[in-house]
Short mmCIF file of C-alpha atoms and ligand atoms in Angstrom, two decimals:
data_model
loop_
_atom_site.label_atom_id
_atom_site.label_comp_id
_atom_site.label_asym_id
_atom_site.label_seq_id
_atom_site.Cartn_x
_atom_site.Cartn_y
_atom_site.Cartn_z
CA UNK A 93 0.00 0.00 0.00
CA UNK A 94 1.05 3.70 -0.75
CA UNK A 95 2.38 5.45 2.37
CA UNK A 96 1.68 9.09 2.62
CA UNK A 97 3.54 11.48 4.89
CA UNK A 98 2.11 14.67 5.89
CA UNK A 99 4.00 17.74 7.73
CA UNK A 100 1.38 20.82 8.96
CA UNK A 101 2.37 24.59 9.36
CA UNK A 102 0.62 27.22 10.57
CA UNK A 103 -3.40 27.44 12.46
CA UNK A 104 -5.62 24.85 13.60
CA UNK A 105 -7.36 24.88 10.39
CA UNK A 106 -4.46 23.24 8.47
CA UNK A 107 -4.12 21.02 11.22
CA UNK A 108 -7.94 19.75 10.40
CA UNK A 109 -6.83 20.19 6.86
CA UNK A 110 -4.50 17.96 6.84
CA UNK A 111 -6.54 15.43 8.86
CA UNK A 112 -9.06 15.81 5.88
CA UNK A 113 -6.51 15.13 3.29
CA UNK A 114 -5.54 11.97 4.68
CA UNK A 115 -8.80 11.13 5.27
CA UNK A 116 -9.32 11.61 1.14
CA UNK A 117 -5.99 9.72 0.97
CA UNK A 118 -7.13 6.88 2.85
CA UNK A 119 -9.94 6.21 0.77
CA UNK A 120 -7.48 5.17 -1.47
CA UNK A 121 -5.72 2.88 0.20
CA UNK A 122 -2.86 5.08 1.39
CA UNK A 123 -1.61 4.32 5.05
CA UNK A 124 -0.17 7.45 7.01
CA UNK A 125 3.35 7.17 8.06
CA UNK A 126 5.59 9.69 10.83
CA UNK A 127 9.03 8.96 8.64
CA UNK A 128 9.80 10.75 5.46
CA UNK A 129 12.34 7.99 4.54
CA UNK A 130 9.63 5.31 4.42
CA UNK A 131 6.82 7.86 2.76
CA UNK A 132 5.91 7.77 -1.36
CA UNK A 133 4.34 10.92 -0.97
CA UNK A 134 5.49 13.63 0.68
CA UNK A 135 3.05 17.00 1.36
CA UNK A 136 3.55 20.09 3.59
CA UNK A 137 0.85 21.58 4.57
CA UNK A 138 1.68 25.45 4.68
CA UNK A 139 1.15 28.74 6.31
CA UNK A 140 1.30 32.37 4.10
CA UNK A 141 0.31 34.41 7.01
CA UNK A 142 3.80 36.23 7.45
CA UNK A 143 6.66 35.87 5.70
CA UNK A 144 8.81 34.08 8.06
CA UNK A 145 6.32 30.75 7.73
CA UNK A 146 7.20 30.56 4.38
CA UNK A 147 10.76 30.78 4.98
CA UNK A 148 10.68 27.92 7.47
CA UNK A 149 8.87 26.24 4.66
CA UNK A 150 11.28 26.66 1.87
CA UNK A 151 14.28 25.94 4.40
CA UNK A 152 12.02 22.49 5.44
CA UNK A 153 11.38 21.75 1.46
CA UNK A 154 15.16 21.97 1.09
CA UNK A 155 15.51 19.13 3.37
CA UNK A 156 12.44 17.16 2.65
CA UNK A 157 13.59 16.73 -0.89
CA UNK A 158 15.92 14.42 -0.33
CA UNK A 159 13.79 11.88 1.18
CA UNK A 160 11.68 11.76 -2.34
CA UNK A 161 12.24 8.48 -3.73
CA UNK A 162 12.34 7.69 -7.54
CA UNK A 163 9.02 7.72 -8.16
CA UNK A 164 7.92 9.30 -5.48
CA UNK A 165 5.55 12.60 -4.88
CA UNK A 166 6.87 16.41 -3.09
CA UNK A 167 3.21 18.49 -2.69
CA UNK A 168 2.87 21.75 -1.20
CA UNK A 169 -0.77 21.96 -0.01
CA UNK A 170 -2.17 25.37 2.00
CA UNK A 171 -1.82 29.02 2.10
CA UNK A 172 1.62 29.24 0.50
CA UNK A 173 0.77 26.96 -1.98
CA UNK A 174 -2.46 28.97 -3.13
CA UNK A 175 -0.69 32.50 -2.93
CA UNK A 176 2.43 31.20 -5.01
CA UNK A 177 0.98 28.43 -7.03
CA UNK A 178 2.92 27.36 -10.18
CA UNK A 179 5.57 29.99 -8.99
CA UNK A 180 6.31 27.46 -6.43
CA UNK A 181 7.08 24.89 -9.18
CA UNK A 182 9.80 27.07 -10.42
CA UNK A 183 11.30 28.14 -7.38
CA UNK A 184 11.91 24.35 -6.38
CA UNK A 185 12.55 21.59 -9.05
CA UNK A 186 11.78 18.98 -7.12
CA UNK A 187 7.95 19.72 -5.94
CA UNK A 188 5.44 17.59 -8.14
CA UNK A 189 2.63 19.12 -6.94
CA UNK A 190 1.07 22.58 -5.97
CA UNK A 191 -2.78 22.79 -4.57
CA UNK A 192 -4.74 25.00 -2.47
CA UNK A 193 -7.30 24.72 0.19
CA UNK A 194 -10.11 23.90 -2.07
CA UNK A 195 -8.33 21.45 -4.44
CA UNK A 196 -7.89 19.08 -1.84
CA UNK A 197 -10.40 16.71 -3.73
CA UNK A 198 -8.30 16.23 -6.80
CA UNK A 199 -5.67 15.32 -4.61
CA UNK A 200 -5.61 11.26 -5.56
CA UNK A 201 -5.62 12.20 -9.51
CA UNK A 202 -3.24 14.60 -9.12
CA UNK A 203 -0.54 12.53 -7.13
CA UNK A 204 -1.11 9.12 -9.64
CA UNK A 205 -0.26 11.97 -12.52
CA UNK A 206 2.68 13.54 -10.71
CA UNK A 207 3.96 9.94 -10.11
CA UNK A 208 4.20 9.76 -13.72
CA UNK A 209 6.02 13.17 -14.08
CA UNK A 210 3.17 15.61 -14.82
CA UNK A 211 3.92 18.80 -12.35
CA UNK A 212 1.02 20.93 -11.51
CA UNK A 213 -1.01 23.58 -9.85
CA UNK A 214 -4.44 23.55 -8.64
CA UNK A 215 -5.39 26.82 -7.17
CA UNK A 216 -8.81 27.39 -8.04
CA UNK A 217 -11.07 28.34 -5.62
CA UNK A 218 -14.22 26.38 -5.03
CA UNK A 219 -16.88 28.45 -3.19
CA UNK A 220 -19.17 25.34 -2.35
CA UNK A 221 -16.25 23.06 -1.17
CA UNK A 222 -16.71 22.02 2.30
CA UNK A 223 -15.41 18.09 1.85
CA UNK A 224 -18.64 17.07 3.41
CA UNK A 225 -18.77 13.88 1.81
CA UNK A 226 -15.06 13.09 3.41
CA UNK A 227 -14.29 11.49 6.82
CA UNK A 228 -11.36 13.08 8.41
CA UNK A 229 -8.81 10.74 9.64
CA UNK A 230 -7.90 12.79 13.23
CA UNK A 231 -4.58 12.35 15.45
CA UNK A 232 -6.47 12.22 18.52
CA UNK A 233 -9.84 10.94 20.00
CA UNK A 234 -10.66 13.16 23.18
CA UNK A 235 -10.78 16.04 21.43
CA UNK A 236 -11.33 16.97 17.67
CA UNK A 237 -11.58 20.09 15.61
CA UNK A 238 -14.14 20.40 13.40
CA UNK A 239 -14.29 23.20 10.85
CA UNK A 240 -17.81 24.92 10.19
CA UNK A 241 -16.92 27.84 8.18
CA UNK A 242 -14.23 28.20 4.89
CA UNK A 243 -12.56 31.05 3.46
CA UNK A 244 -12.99 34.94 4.78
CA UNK A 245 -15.09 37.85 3.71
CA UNK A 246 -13.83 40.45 5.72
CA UNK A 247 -10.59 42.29 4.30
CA UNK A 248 -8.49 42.99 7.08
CA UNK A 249 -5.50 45.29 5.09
CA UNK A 250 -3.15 43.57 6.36
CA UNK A 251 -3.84 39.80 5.96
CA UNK A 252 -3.29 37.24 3.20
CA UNK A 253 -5.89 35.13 4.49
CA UNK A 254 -8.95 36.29 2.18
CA UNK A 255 -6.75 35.91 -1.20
CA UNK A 256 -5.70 32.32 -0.06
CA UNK A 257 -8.87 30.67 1.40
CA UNK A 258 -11.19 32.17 -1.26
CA UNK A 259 -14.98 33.41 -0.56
CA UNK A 260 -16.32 32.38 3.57
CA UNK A 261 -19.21 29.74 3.40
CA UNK A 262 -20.48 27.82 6.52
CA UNK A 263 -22.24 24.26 6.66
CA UNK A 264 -25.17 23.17 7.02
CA UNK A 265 -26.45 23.23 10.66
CA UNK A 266 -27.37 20.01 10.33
CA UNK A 267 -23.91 18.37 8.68
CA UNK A 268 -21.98 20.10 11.37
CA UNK A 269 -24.65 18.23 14.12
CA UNK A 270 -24.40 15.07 12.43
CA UNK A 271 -20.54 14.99 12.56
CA UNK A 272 -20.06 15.94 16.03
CA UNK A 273 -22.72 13.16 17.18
CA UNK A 274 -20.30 10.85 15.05
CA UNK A 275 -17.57 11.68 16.98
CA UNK A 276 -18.79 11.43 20.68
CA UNK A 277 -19.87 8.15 19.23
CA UNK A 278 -16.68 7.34 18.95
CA UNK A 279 -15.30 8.93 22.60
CA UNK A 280 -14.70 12.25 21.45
CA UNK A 281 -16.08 14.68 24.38
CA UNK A 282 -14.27 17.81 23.39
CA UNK A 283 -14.82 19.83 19.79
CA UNK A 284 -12.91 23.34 18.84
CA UNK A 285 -15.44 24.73 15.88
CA UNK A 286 -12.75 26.51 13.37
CA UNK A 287 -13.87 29.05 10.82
CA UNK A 288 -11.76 32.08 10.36
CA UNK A 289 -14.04 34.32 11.69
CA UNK A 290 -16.30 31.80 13.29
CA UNK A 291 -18.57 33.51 14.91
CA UNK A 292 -19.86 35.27 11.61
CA UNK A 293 -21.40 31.38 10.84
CA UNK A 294 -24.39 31.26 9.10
CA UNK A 295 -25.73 28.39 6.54
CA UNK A 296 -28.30 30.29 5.51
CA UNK A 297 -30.78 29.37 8.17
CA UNK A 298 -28.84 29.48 11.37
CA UNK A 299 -26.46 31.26 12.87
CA UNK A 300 -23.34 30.91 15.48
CA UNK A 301 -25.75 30.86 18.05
CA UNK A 302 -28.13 28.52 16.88
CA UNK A 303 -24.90 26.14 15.95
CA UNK A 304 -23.63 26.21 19.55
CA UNK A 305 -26.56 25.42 21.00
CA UNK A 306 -27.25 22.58 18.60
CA UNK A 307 -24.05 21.27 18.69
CA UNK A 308 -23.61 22.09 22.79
CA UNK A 309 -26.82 19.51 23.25
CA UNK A 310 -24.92 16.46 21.40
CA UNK A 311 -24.94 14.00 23.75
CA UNK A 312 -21.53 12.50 25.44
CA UNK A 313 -19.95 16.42 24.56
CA UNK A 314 -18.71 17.66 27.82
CA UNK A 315 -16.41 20.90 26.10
CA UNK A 316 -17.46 23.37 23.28
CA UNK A 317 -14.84 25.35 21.71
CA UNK A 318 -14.44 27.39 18.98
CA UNK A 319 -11.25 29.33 16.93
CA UNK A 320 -11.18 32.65 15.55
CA UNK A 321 -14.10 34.75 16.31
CA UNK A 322 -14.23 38.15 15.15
CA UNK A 323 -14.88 40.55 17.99
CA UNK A 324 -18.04 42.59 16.66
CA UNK A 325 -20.02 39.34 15.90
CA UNK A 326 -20.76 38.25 19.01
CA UNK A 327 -24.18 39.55 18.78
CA UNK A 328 -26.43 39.27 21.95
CA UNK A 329 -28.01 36.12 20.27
CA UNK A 330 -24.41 34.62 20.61
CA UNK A 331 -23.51 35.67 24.11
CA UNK A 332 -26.74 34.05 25.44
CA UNK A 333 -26.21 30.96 23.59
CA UNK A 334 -22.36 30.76 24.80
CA UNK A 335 -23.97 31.71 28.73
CA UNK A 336 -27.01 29.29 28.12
CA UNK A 337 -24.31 26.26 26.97
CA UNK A 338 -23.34 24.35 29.86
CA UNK A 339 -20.46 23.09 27.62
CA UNK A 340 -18.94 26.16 25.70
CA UNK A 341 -15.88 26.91 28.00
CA UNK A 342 -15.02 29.67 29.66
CA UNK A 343 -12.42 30.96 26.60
CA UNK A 344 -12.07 33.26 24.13
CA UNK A 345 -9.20 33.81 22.08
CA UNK A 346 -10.13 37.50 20.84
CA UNK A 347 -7.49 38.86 18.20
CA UNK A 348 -7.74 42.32 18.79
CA UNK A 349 -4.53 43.16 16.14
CA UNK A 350 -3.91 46.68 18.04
CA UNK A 351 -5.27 48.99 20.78
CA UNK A 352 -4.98 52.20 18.78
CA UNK A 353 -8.36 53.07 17.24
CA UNK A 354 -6.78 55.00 14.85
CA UNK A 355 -4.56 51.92 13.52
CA UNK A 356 -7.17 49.87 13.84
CA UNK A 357 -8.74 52.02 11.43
CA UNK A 358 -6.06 51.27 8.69
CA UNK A 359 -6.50 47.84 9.37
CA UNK A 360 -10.09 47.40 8.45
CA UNK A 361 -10.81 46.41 11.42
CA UNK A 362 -14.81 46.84 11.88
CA UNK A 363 -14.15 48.35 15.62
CA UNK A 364 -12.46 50.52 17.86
CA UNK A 365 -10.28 50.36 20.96
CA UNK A 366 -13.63 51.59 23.04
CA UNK A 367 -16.27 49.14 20.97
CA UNK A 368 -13.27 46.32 21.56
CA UNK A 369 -13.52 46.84 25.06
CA UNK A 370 -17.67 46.85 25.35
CA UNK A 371 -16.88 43.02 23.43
CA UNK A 372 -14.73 42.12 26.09
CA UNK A 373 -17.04 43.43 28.80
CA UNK A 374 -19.98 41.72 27.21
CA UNK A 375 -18.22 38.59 27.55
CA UNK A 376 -17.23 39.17 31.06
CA UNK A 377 -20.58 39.39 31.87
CA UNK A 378 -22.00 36.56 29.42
CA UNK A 379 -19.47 34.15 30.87
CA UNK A 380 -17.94 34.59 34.11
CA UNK A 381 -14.43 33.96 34.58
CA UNK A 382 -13.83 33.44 30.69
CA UNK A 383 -10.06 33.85 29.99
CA UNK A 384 -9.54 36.14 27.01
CA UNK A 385 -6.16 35.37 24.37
CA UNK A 386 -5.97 37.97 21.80
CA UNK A 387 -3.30 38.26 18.66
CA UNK A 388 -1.62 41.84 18.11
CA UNK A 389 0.66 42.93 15.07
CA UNK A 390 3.19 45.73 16.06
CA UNK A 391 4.99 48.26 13.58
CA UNK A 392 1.76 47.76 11.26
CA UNK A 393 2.54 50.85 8.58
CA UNK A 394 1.84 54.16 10.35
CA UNK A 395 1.83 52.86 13.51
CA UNK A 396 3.14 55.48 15.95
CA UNK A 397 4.96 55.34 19.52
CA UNK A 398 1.52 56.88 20.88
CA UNK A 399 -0.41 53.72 18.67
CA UNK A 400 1.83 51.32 20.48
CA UNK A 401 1.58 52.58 24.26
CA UNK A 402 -2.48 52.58 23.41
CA UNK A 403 -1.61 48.58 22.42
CA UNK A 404 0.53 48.17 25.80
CA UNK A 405 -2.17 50.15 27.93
CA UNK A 406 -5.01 47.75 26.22
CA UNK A 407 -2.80 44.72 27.74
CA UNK A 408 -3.13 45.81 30.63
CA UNK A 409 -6.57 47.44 30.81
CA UNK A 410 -8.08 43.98 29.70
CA UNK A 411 -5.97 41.90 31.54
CA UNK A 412 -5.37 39.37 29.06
CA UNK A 413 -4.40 35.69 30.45
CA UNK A 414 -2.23 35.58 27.10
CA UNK A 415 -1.05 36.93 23.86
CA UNK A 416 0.43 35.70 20.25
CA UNK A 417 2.61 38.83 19.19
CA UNK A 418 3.64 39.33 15.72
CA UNK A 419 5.25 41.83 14.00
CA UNK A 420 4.35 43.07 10.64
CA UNK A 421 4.86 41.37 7.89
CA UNK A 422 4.15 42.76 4.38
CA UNK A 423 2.40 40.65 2.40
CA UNK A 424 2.06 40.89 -1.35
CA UNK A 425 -1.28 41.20 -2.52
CA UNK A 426 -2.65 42.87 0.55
CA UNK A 427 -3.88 46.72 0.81
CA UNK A 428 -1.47 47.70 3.51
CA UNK A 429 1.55 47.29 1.34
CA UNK A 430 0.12 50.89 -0.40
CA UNK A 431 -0.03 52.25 2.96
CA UNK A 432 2.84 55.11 4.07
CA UNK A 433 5.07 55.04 6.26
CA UNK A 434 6.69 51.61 6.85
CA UNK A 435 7.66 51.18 10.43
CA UNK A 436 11.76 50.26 10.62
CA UNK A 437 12.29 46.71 11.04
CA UNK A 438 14.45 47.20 14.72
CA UNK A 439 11.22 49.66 15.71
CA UNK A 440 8.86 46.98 15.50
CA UNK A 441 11.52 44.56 17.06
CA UNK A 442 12.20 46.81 19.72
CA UNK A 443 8.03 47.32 20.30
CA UNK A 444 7.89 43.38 19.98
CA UNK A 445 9.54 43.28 22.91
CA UNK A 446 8.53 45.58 25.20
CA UNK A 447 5.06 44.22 24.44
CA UNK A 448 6.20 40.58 25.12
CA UNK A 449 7.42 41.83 28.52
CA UNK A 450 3.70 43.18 29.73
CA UNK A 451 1.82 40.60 28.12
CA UNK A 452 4.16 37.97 30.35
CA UNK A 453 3.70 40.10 33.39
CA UNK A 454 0.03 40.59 33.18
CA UNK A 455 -0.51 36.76 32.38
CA UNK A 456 1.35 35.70 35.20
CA UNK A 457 -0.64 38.27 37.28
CA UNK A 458 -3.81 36.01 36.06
CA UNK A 459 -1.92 32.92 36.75
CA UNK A 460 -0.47 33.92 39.93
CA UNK A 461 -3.84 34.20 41.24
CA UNK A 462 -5.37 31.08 40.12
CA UNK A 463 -2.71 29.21 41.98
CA UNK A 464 -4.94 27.30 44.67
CA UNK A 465 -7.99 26.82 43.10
CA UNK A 466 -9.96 23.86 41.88
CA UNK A 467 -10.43 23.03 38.49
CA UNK A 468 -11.66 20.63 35.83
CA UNK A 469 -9.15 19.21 33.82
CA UNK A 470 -9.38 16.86 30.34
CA UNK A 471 -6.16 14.75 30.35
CA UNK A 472 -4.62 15.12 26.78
CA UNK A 473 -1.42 12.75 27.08
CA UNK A 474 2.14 12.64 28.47
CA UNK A 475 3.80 16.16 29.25
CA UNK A 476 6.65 16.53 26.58
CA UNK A 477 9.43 16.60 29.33
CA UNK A 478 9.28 14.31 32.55
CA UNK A 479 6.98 11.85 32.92
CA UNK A 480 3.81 13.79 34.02
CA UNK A 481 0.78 14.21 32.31
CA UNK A 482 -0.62 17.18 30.21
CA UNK A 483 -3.91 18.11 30.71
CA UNK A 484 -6.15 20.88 29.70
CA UNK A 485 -8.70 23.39 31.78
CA UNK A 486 -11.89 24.36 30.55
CA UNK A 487 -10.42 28.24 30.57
CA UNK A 488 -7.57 26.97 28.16
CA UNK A 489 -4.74 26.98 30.84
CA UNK A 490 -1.98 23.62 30.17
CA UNK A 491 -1.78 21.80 34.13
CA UNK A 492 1.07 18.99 34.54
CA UNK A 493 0.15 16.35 37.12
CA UNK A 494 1.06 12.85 38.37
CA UNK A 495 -0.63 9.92 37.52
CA UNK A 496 -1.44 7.23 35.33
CA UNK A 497 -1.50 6.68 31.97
CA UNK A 498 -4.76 5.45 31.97
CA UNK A 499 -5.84 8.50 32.50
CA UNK A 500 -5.42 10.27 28.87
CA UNK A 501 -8.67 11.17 27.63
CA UNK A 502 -10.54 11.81 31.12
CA UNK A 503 -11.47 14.42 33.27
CA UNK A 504 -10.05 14.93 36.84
CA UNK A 505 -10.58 17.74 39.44
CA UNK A 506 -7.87 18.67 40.35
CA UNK A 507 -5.83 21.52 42.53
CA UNK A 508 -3.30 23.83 40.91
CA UNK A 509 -0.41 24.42 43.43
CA UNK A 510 2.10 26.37 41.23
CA UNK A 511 2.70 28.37 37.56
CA UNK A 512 5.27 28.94 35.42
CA UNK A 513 3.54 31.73 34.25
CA UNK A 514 1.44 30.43 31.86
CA UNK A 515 1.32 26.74 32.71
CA UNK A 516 0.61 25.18 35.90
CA UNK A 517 1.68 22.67 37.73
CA UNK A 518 -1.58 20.53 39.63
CA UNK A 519 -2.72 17.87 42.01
CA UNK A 520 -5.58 15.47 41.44
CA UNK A 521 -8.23 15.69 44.03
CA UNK A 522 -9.68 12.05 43.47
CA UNK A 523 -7.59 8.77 43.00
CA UNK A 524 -9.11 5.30 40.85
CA UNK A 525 -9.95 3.69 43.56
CA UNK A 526 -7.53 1.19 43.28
CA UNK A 527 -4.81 3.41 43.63
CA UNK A 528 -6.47 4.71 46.79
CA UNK A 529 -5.32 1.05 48.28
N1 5AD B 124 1.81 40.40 9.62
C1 5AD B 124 1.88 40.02 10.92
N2 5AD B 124 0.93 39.32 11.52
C2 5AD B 124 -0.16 38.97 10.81
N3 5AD B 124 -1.26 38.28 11.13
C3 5AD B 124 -2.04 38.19 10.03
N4 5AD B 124 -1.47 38.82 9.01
C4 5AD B 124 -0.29 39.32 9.45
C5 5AD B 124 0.75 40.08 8.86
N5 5AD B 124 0.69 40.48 7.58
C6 5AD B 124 -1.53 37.79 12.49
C7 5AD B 124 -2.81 38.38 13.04
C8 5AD B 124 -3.75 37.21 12.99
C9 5AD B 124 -2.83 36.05 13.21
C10 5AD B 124 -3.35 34.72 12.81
O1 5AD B 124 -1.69 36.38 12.45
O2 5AD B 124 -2.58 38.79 14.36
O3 5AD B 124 -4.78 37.28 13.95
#
């Protein structure tokens, strides 16, 4: 049988990406290896969003190209593949095979004819592609991601996002439902909804709301997530749906991009600092104790010192429990690069960091004081150092605790007695009873 191996850049939605194309993959008889020495095809699944995840790309294709046997397939699937297409096949002889996020389907046909030496490109968009008809073939069975929403409408200036996922369209209501109950069929009791401004869902009929509440009353689902909502669409509808859900948990991650209004303004963004702050209040009182994560660009063009202390002083006005900090990174193709005045490239590293250092001291503020309390935890799997476990709360936060492996995949109460900062270390409250002696 064919072995596939598949690497993954980027945001959850590649992840589930990728878990779709080897789903597709598997329908024809491919089996899924970890080694690129023992694969016949090899596809990396990439990321456009800045321009130092395609350089780790290119660096990794440099390396993975070796491991192509005679015979054998080199794909670049995703973002980068889509904003570069057949440039791609220029820029590095040995890649077969170029396709985009809604070619995935012509992925078998394409790999038999790159086998046989035909390079090519498929970057057309598809605006009713939503795979329905494939079954994902997941990493992990406690938790899946399941992906409700394709492509983006809105045109944020600076992001690539819109020109490589194509046109957003949600699912059906009902195909989302029926995939979920599939998978706490099969033991799954926690699902992260992705859609790239997920909260905007609607199939037409229903909308965010209506999903989470639908999808919140599957039976054997015990946590409701969902990945990226877009502050201004969490209409009242959805905050009483997320308050009404016993399962939705108690975090948002809430890319807010930059606390200045008036750079916020450049960016297309459809709020302010103030009507960013009503969101976050709305969820404070929707949910209480939701944890809030948030993405911010610094140096975007224009940006001023007086832009970035209004991003440092929203840090610490909202008291975020964490932050993914980027600088800018011009991206062909997208509005901003006509925008003036470029901000120097050791400004916005020199911003980058002084915004690193609040966002680490007001997490650990949040952290500090959580240090004692009780919480539910979902056991994930073995901590990547040590021999402890990793497990998950409901408000996001990664606990490390003793105990056995049997436990992956369950829930324990637990006690968290220390922090790193941003991870915690915790105690289990209850023993199996057999360990209890
Ligand atoms: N430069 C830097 N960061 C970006 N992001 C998106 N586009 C860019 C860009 N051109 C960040 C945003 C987004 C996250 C996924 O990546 O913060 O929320």
């Amino acid at each position: 049988m064919p072995t596939i191996y598949i690497e993954t850049y980027g945001c959850q939605m590649n992840v589930s990406d990728s878990e779709l194309m080897l789903g597709l993959l598997a329908r024809e008889g491919y089996v899924r290896t970890d080694d690129p020495a023992a694969a016949d095809v090899l596809l990396v699944n990439t990321c456009a969003v800045r321009d130092h995840a395609e350089q780790r790309v290119l660096g990794r294709m440099g390396e993975l190209k070796h491991y192509k046997r005679p015979g054998g397939v080199l794909g670049v699937m995703g973002c980068m593949a889509q904003r570069l297409g057949p440039r791609l096949l220029e820029r590095v002889p040995q890649v077969d095979l170029v396709v985009g996020p809604d070619g995935y389907r012509n992925l078998p046909e394409l790999i038999a004819r790159a086998a046989s030496g035909e390079r090519a490109a498929d970057v057309a968009f598809k605006s009713w592609e939503h795979y329905e008809d494939v079954p994902p073939v997941r990493g992990r069975t406690s938790s899946a991601f399941v992906t409700v929403q394709r492509g983006c409408d809105y045109r944020c200036t600076f992001c690539i996002v819109p020109m490589t996922r194509g046109p957003e369209r949600s699912r059906n209501l009902t195909d989302v439902v029926r995939e979920v109950e599939g998978l706490t069929a099969q033991g799954t009791t926690e699902v992260t909804l992705l859609g790239q401004t997920v909260n905007s869902y609607h199939d037409g009929v229903h909308d965010f709301a209506d999903l989470l509440r639908a999808v919140g009353a599957v039976p054997g689902l015990r946590r409701l997530r969902f990945t990226s909502p877009y502050p201004t669409d969490f209409t009242d509808r959805v905050l009483v749906a997320m308050a009404d859900t016993r399962v939705v948990c108690e975090h948002v991650h809430l890319p807010v991009q930059s606390g200045s209004s008036r750079v916020l303004k450049r960016m297309l963004r459809r709020y302010d600092r103030e009507r960013y702050l009503e969101v976050v209040a709305a969820l404070r009182r929707a949910v209480s104790g939701v944890a809030l994560t948030t993405d911010i660009i610094v140096g975007f063009p224009g940006e001023t010192e007086s832009d970035f202390a209004e991003t440092l002083s929203l840090v610490e006005a909202v008291g975020f429990d964490d932050a993914y900090t980027f600088k800018y990174s011009v991206r062909e193709g997208t509005p901003a690069v006509r925008i003036k005045d470029h901000v120097a490239e050791e400004v916005k590293a020199e911003r980058l960091e002084r915004l690193i250092a609040v966002v680490r001291r007001v997490a650990r503020g949040k952290s500090v004081a959580l240090v004692g309390t009780e919480q539910e935890v979902l056991v994930e799997g073995r901590a990547r150092r040590g021999d402890l476990l990793q497990a998950r709360t409901r408000t996001n936060k990664v606990a490390l605790l003793e105990g056995p492996a049997a436990w992956i995949g369950t829930y324990r109460r637990v006690r968290l007695t220390g922090t790193s900062g941003t991870t915690f270390t915790a105690w289990p409250l209850e023993r199996e009873p057999a360990l209890m002696g």
